[in-house]
XYZ file of C-alpha atoms in Angstrom:
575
model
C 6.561 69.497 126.937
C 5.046 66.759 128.784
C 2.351 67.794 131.625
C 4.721 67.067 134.839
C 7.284 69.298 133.718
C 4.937 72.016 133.545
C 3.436 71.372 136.578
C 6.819 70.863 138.681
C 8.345 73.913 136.643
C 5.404 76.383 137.633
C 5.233 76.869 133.826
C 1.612 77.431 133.322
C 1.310 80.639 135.032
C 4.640 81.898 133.400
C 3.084 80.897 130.302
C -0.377 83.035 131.627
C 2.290 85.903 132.346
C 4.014 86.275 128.856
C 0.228 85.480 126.209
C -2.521 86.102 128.898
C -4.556 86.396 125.709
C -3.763 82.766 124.356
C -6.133 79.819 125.534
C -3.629 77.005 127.027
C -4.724 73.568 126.702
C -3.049 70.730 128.480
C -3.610 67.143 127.604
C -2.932 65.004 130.995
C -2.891 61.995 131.781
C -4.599 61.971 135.423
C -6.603 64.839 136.931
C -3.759 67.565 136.248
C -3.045 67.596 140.054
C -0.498 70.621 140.779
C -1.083 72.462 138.094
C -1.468 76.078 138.614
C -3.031 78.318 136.531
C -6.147 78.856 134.555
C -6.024 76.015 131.435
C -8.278 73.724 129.763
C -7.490 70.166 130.933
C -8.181 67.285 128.186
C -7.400 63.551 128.901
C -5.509 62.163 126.730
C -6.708 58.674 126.549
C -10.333 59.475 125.475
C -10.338 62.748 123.480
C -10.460 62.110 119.920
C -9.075 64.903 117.354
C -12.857 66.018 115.936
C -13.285 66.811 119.463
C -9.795 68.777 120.129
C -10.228 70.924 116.651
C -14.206 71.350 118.136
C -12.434 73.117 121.552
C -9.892 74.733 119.459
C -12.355 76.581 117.114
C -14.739 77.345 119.547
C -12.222 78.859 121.760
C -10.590 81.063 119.116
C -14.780 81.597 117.619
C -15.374 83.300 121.448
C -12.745 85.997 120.732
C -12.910 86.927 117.092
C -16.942 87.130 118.047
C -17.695 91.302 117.733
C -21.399 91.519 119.147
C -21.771 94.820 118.580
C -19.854 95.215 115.492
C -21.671 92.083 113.762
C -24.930 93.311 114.932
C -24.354 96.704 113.345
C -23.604 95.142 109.982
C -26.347 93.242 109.706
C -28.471 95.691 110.889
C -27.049 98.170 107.929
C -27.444 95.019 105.436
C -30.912 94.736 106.463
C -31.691 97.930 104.674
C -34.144 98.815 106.915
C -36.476 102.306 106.154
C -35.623 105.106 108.710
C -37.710 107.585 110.060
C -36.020 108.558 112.868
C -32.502 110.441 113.852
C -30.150 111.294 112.415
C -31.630 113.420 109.769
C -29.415 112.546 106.795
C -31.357 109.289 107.025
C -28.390 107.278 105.504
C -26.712 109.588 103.781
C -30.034 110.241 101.936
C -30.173 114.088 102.837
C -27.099 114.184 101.168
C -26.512 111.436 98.329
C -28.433 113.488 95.288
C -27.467 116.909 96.507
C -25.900 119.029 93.792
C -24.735 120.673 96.325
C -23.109 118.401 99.553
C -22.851 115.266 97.525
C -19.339 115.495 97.264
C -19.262 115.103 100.681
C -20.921 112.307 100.784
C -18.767 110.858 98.246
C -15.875 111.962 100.239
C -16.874 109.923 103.291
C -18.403 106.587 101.438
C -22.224 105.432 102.337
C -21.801 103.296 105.453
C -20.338 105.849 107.636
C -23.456 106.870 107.217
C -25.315 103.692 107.059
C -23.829 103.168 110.567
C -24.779 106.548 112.066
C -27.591 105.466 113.501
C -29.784 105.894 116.249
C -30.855 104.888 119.743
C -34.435 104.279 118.950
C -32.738 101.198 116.899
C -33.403 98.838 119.894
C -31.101 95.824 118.654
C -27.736 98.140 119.167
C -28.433 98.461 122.975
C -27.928 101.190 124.775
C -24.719 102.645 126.035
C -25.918 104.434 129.128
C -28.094 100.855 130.330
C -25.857 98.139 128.443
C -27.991 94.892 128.410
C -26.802 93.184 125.658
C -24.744 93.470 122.599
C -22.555 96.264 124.149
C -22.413 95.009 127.324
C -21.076 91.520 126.122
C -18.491 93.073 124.046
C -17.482 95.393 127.031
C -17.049 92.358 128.735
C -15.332 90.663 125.596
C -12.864 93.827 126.531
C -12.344 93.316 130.468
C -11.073 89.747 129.231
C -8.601 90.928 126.598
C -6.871 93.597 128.700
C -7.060 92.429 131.915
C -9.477 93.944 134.040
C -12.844 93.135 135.971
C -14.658 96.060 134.676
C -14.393 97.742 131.014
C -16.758 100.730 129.878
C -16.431 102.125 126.462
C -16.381 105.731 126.234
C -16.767 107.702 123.146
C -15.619 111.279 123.901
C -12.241 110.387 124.512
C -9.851 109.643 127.580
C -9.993 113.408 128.794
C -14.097 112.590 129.610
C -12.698 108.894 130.966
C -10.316 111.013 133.347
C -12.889 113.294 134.807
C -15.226 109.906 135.161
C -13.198 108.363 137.737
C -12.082 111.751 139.529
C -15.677 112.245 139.795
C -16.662 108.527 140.778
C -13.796 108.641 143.591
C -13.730 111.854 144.615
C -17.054 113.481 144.914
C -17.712 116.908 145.379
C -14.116 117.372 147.615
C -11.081 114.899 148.599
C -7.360 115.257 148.305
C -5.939 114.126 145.194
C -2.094 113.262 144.612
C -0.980 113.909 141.304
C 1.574 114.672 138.514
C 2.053 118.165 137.341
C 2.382 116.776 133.957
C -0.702 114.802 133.669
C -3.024 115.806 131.132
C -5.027 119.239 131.529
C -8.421 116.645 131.671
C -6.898 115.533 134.923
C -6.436 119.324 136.310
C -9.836 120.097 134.709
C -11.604 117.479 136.575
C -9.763 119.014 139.767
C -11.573 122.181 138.698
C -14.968 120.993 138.283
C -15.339 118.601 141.155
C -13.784 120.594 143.749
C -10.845 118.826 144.703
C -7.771 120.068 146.746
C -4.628 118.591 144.996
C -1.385 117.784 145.690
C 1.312 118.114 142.283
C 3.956 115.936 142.067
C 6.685 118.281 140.499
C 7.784 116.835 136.519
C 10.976 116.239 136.072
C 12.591 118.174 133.083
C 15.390 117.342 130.196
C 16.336 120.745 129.065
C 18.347 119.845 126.542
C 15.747 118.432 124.635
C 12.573 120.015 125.576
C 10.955 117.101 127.358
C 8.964 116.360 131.025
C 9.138 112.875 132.409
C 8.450 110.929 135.124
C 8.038 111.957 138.464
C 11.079 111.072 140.773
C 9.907 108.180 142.966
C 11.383 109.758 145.979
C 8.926 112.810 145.095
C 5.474 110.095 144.945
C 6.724 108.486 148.340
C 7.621 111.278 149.975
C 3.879 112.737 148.915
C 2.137 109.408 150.116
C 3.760 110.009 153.716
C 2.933 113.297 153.572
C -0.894 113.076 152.464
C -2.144 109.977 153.675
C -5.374 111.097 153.711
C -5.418 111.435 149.959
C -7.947 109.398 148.599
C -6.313 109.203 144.844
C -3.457 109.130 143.108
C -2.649 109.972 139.532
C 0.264 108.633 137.582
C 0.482 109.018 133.725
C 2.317 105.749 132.031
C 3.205 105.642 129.730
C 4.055 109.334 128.565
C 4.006 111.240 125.200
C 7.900 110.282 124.595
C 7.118 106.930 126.019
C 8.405 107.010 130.015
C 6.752 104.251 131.428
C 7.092 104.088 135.388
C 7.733 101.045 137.013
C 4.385 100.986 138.909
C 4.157 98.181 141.245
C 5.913 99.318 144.216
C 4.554 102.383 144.138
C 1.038 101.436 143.427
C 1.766 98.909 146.550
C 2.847 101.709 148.720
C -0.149 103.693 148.072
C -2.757 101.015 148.576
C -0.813 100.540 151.913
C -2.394 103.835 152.797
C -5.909 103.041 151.781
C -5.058 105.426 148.474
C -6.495 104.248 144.800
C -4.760 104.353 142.013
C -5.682 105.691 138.825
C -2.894 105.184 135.712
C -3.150 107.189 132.539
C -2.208 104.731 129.797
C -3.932 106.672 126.814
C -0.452 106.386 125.138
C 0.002 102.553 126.429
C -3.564 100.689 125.329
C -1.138 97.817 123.251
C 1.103 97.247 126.583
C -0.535 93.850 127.592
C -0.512 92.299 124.542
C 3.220 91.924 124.042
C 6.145 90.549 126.269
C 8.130 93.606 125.094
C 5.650 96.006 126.643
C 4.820 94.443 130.510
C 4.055 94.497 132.875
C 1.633 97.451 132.322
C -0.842 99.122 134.526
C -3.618 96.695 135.501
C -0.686 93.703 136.176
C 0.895 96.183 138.332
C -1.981 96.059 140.602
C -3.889 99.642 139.232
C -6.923 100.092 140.593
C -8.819 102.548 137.717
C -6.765 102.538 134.088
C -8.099 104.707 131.215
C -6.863 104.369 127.516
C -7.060 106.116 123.984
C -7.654 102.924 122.308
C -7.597 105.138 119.332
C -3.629 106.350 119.440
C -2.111 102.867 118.971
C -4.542 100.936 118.143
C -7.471 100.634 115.444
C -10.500 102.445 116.700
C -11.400 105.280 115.463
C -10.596 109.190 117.470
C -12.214 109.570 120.211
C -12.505 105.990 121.488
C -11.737 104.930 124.664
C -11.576 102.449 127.475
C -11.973 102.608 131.246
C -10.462 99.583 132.824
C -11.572 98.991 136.400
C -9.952 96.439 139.398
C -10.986 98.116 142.160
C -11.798 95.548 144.390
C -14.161 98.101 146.119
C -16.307 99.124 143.264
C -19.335 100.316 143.227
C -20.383 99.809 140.012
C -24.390 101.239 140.255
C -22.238 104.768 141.474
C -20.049 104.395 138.861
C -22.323 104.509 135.672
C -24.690 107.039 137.197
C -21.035 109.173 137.088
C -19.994 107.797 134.042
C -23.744 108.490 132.468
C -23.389 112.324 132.987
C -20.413 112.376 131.023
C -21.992 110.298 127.861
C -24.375 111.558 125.292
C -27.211 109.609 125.373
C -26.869 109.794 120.910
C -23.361 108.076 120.489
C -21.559 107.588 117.442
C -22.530 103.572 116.632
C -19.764 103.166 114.339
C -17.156 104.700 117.087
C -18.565 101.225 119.540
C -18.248 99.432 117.140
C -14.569 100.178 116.189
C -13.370 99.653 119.859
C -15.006 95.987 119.348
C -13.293 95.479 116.440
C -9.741 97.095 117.973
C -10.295 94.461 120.516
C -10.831 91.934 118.405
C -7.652 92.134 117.012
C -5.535 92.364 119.665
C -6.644 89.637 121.324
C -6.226 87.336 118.162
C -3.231 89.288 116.680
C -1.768 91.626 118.818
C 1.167 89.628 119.462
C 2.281 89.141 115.907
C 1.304 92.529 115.113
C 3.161 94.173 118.010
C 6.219 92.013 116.703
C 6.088 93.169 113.356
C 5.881 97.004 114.561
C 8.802 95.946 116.959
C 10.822 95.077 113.626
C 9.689 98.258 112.136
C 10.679 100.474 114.657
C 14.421 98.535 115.246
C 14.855 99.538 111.093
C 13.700 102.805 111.688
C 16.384 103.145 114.335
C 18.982 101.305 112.362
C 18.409 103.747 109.115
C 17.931 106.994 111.075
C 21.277 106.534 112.610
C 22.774 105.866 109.318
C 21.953 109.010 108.036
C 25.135 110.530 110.072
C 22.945 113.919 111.355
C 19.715 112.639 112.689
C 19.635 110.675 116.184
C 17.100 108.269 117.639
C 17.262 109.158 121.851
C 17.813 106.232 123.776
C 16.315 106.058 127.288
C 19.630 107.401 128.781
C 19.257 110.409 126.879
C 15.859 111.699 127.450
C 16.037 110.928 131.459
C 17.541 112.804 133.879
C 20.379 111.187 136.088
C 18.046 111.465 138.921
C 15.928 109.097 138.284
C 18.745 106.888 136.775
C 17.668 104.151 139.901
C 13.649 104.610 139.290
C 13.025 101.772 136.859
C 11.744 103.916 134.451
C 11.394 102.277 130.907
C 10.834 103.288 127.391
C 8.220 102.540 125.018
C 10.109 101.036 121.833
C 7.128 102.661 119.418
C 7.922 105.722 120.453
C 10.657 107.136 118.624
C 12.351 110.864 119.551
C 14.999 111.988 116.989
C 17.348 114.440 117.740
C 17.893 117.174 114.927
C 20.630 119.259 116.344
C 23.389 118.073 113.982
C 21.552 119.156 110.954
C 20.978 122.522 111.273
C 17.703 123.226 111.321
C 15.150 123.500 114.287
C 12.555 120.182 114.283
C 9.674 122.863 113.353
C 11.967 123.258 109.875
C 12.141 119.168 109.229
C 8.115 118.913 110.460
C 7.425 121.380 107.518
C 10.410 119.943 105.030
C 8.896 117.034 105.430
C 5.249 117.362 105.306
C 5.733 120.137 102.021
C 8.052 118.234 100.297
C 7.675 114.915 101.067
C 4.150 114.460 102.042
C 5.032 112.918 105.706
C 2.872 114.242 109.105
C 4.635 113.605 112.171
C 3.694 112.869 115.652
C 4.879 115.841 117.603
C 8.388 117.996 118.300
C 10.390 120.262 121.040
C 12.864 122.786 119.763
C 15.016 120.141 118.564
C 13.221 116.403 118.272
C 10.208 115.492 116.784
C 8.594 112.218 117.615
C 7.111 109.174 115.408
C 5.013 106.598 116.398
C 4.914 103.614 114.929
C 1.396 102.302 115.371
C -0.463 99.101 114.340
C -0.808 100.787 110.860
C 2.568 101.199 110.259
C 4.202 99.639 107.202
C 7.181 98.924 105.423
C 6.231 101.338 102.504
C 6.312 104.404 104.826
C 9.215 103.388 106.877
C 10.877 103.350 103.478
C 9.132 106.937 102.778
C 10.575 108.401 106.133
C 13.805 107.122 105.809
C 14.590 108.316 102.038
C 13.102 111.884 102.698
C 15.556 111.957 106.103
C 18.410 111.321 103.987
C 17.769 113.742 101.536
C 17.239 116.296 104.296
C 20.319 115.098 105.947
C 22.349 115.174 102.428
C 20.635 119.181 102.264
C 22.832 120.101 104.819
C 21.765 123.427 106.840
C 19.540 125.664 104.688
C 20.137 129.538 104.406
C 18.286 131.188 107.074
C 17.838 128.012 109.126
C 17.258 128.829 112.622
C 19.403 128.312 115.358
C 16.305 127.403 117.843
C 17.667 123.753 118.218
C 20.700 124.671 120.228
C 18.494 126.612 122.704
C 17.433 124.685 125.724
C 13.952 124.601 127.031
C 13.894 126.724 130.300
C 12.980 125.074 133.130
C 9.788 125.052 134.889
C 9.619 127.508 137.719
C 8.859 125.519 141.085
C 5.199 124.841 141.609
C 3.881 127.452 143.885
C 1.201 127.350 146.896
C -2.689 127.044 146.400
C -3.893 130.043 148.518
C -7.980 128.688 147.241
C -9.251 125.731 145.893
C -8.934 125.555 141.775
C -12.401 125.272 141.805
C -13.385 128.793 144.356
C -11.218 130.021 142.303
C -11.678 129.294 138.799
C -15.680 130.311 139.428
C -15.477 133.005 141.497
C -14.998 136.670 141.126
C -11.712 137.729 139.525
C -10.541 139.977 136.912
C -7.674 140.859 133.849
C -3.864 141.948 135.265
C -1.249 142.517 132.636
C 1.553 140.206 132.842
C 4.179 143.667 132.035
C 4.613 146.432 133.193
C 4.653 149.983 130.962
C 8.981 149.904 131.502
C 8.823 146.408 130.357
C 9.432 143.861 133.228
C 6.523 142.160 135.072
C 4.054 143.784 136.368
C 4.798 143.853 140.190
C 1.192 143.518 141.309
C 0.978 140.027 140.088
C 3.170 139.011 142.804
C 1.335 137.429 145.352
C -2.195 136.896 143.591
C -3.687 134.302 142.977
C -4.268 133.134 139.333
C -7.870 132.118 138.365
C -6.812 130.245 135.050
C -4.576 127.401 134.463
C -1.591 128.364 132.088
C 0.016 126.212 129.595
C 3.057 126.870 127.519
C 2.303 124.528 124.769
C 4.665 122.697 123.862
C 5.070 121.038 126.151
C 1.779 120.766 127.834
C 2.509 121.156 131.517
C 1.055 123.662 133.342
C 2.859 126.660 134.763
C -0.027 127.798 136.782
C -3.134 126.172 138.120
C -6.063 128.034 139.630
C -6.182 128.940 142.962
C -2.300 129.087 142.834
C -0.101 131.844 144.212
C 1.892 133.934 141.616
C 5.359 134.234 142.455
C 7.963 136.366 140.732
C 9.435 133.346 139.356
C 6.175 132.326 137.764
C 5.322 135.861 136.033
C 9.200 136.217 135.032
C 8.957 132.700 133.013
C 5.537 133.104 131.586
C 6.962 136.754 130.773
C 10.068 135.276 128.889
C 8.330 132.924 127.144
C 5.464 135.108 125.820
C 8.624 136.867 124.526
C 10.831 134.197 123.174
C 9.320 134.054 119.674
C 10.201 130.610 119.514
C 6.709 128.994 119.041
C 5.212 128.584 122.103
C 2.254 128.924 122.557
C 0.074 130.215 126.420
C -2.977 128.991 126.550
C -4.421 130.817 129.464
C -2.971 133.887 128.990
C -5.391 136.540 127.121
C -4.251 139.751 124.346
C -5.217 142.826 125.116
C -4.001 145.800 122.979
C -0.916 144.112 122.343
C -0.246 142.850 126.081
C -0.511 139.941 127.969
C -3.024 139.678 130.526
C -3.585 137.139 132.990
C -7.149 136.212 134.707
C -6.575 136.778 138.912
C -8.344 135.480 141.736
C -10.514 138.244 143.900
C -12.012 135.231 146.045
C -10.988 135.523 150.088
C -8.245 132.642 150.507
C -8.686 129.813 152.305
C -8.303 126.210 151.614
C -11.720 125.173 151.715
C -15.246 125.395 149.558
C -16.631 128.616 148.480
């Protein structure tokens, strides 16, 4: 397409929209006048093609460069005689040992070879970047979007509690989901905030929390406006991905930040399919597991910052109490790498997982019992006018028609197939397909499904996938702060009573512990909250149910449950 047309058609900034990772050059013939949109002008009457390839390769060099990475290989090539931490030198503590050197074998000789240390000067520091790291954190910003990017190798729970921390201080009102993740309602805890929960919504049928209804965030942001954060998780476990920009805009109208959750979402920019995500929808603080989708190893994460108000000196001394001053080299070095390859082939990669997961539709639905959820589905009718979309990598099958509960096809198929899945509720379990996903195991999946499927129900299958998930009881009143309460004086009540029901005198305390059932994750109770009879009767119930769950939270004592109450005076501000 000639260079007018782009210009008059307003195509270079589309084109910027769709492959921000791509480098667009434009051969003109005049000074590209009207052109909008970052792109490397060449004339055409004077560049020669030794020149153009020259541009080209060095362009495409600049990204597949890994400064850390390639430093840490030749470093380990160098061979280089250690007397300094870690002890296993190497592997060399462990190499000859009659004893551990299976382990060692196990694991291969350059995880070792990379665990190195921070007295190796040429690996920079984390804490004080200066060099290697900090060029490939900047290497990072570029690839996904943002101003700012900070590794972070103790995972997007420690990310989380960085920014609380960084924006919040010791204090400050904080908007956010009920269903976020517990690092969000731990950093709440430990930094003294007074929150606000958005209530989850809830698909009983099938076991799952989504988004929050957007009348519920704007109806918060009116209320609160003194809030100084909000905190949105996008996209979710089963892949509900809000649609962020109008309600990011509304809360910067009101001087309120905006910190997105996208440890589920860190491959969202780098495919049409999958935008806009977070940081184009104006975010001001984004964290992500670059591990979950991507290539880095567990553990490895990003902060993404555009806060156009950052302070970035206050930042790292909050980030720097959160990061061990010994990090795991070879854990930097994989979120280079993980970088590295979305930015050169994230797109074709994404596509090919895109294929993937339309076959492992197409062949779950041709088994005749198992049923991929479509968005429709898994959302309630509420929200039906929220713009809420769905992640197409993240796959929820519904095993109702089969007979069997989705605990009873998790175990079928990890014992007699050899296939570990994602996640499930009473009656889905989830697969993700990730950037290591391949034709072999779709193949795998989708033979041992049909067998199942051919099986038919199994004596003694249970009937748990029939049974919906109950509800959520609404979110009660904070009487204290989570944090007065959480550290202050409390003791043990039992959750029964000796006939059998609750035990009355829970009703009206104030719990000291944040309760869990797990699955799904969301919190029943928070500390500092008041425990109403609807509370105790549901945690009550579902210690009860038999049906897997799991309260973390709640404590055993001689055969009872006991919960940890508050004996702080109430009051809504600091102990």
């Amino acid at each position: 397409m000639d260079v007018p047309g782009l210009a008059e058609g307003g195509q270079v900034p589309e084109l910027r929209r769709l492959r921000p990772e791509l480098d667009l050059f434009l051969m003109v013939d005049d000074e590209g006048a009207g052109i909008e949109g970052r792109a490397e002008l060449l004339d055409r009457a004077d560049v020669s093609p030794g020149q153009l390839y020259r541009q080209l390769r060095s362009a495409v060099a600049r990204r597949a460069r890994t400064p850390f990475a390639d430093t840490l290989r030749d470093y380990v090539y160098s061979a280089k005689d250690a007397w300094h931490t870690p002890g296993h030198s190497g592997g060399d503590s462990l190499r000859d040992s009659p004893w551990v050197a299976d382990f060692y074998q196990l694991m291969g000789e350059h995880i070792f070879n990379t665990d190195l240390s921070v007295s190796v000067q040429a690996l920079d520091s984390l804490l004080e970047p200066h060099s290697v790291i900090q060029e490939a954190q900047e290497l990072a910003a570029e690839a996904f979007g943002a101003r700012h990017t900070f590794f972070v190798t103790n995972g997007t729970s420690t990310a989380n509690k960085v920014i609380v921390q960084h924006l919040l201080g010791s204090g400050g009102k904080v908007i956010l989901d009920q269903a976020c993740h517990k690092s969000v309602h731990h950093a709440v805890i430990l930094f003294g905030a007074e929150p606000v929960y958005l209530p989850a919504s809830v698909n009983r049928r099938y076991g799952m929390y989504g988004p929050v209804p957007r009348v519920a965030i704007d109806a918060a942001l009116e209320a609160h406006p003194d809030a100084r954060l909000l905190v949105l998780t996008s996209c979710t476990y089963d892949g509900f991905r809000y649609d962020l920009a109008p309600i990011i805009a509304a809360a910067h109208q009101r001087g309120i930040k905006v910190l997105i959750d996208e440890a589920w979402y860190a491959h969202g920019r780098a495919h049409p399919a999958f935008r806009p995500n977070a940081l184009d929808s104006g975010a001001d603080y984004v964290t992500q597991s670059t591990h979950k989708m991507l290539s880095a190893f567990s553990q490895a994460s990003m902060i993404h910052v555009a806060d156009p108000d950052f302070d970035e000196h206050r930042f790292r001394e909050n980030l720097n109490m959160h990061t061990s001053t010994s990090p795991q080299y070879a854990m930097i070095a994989s979120l280079d790498v993980a970088r590295k390859q979305v930015s050169l082939e994230g797109y074709s990669q994404l596509q090919r997982c895109l294929g993937i997961a339309a076959r492992l539709r197409e062949g779950i639905e041709r088994s005749g019992v198992f049923r991929v959820l479509a968005l429709e589905d898994m959302l309630p009718e509420s929200l039906a006018e929220d713009g809420i979309r769905l992640d197409p990598l993240k796959l929820s099958v519904d095993v109702s028609a089969s007979g069997m509960s989705a605990r009873e096809v998790q175990l079928a198929l990890f014992e007699d197939y050899g296939i570990q899945i994602e996640k499930v509720t009473h009656n889905t379990f989830t697969v993700l397909v990730t950037l290591g996903a391949t034709q072999s195991k779709v193949l795998r999946l989708l033979n041992a499904l049909q067998k199942l499927a051919a099986r038919g129900p199994v004596a003694g299958a249970s009937e748990a996938s029939d049974v919906p998930v109950s509800a959520l009881p609404p979110l009660s009143d904070f009487a204290v702060l989570p944090r007065t309460a959480f550290f202050g004086a409390s003791r043990e009540q039992a959750l029964d009573c000796e006939a059998g029901g609750i035990n009355e005198e829970l009703v009206g305390a104030v719990s000291a512990d944040q309760v869990v059932p797990y699955p799904p994750g969301i919190p029943a109770l928070n500390p500092g909250q008041v425990i109403t009879r609807e509370v105790a009767s549901y945690l009550l119930a579902q210690y009860r149910s038999g049906n897997g769950i799991e309260l973390h939270g709640l404590v055993e004592r001689g055969g009872r449950p006991y919960l940890r109450i508050s004996l702080v005076e109430q009051g809504l501000t600091p102990s």
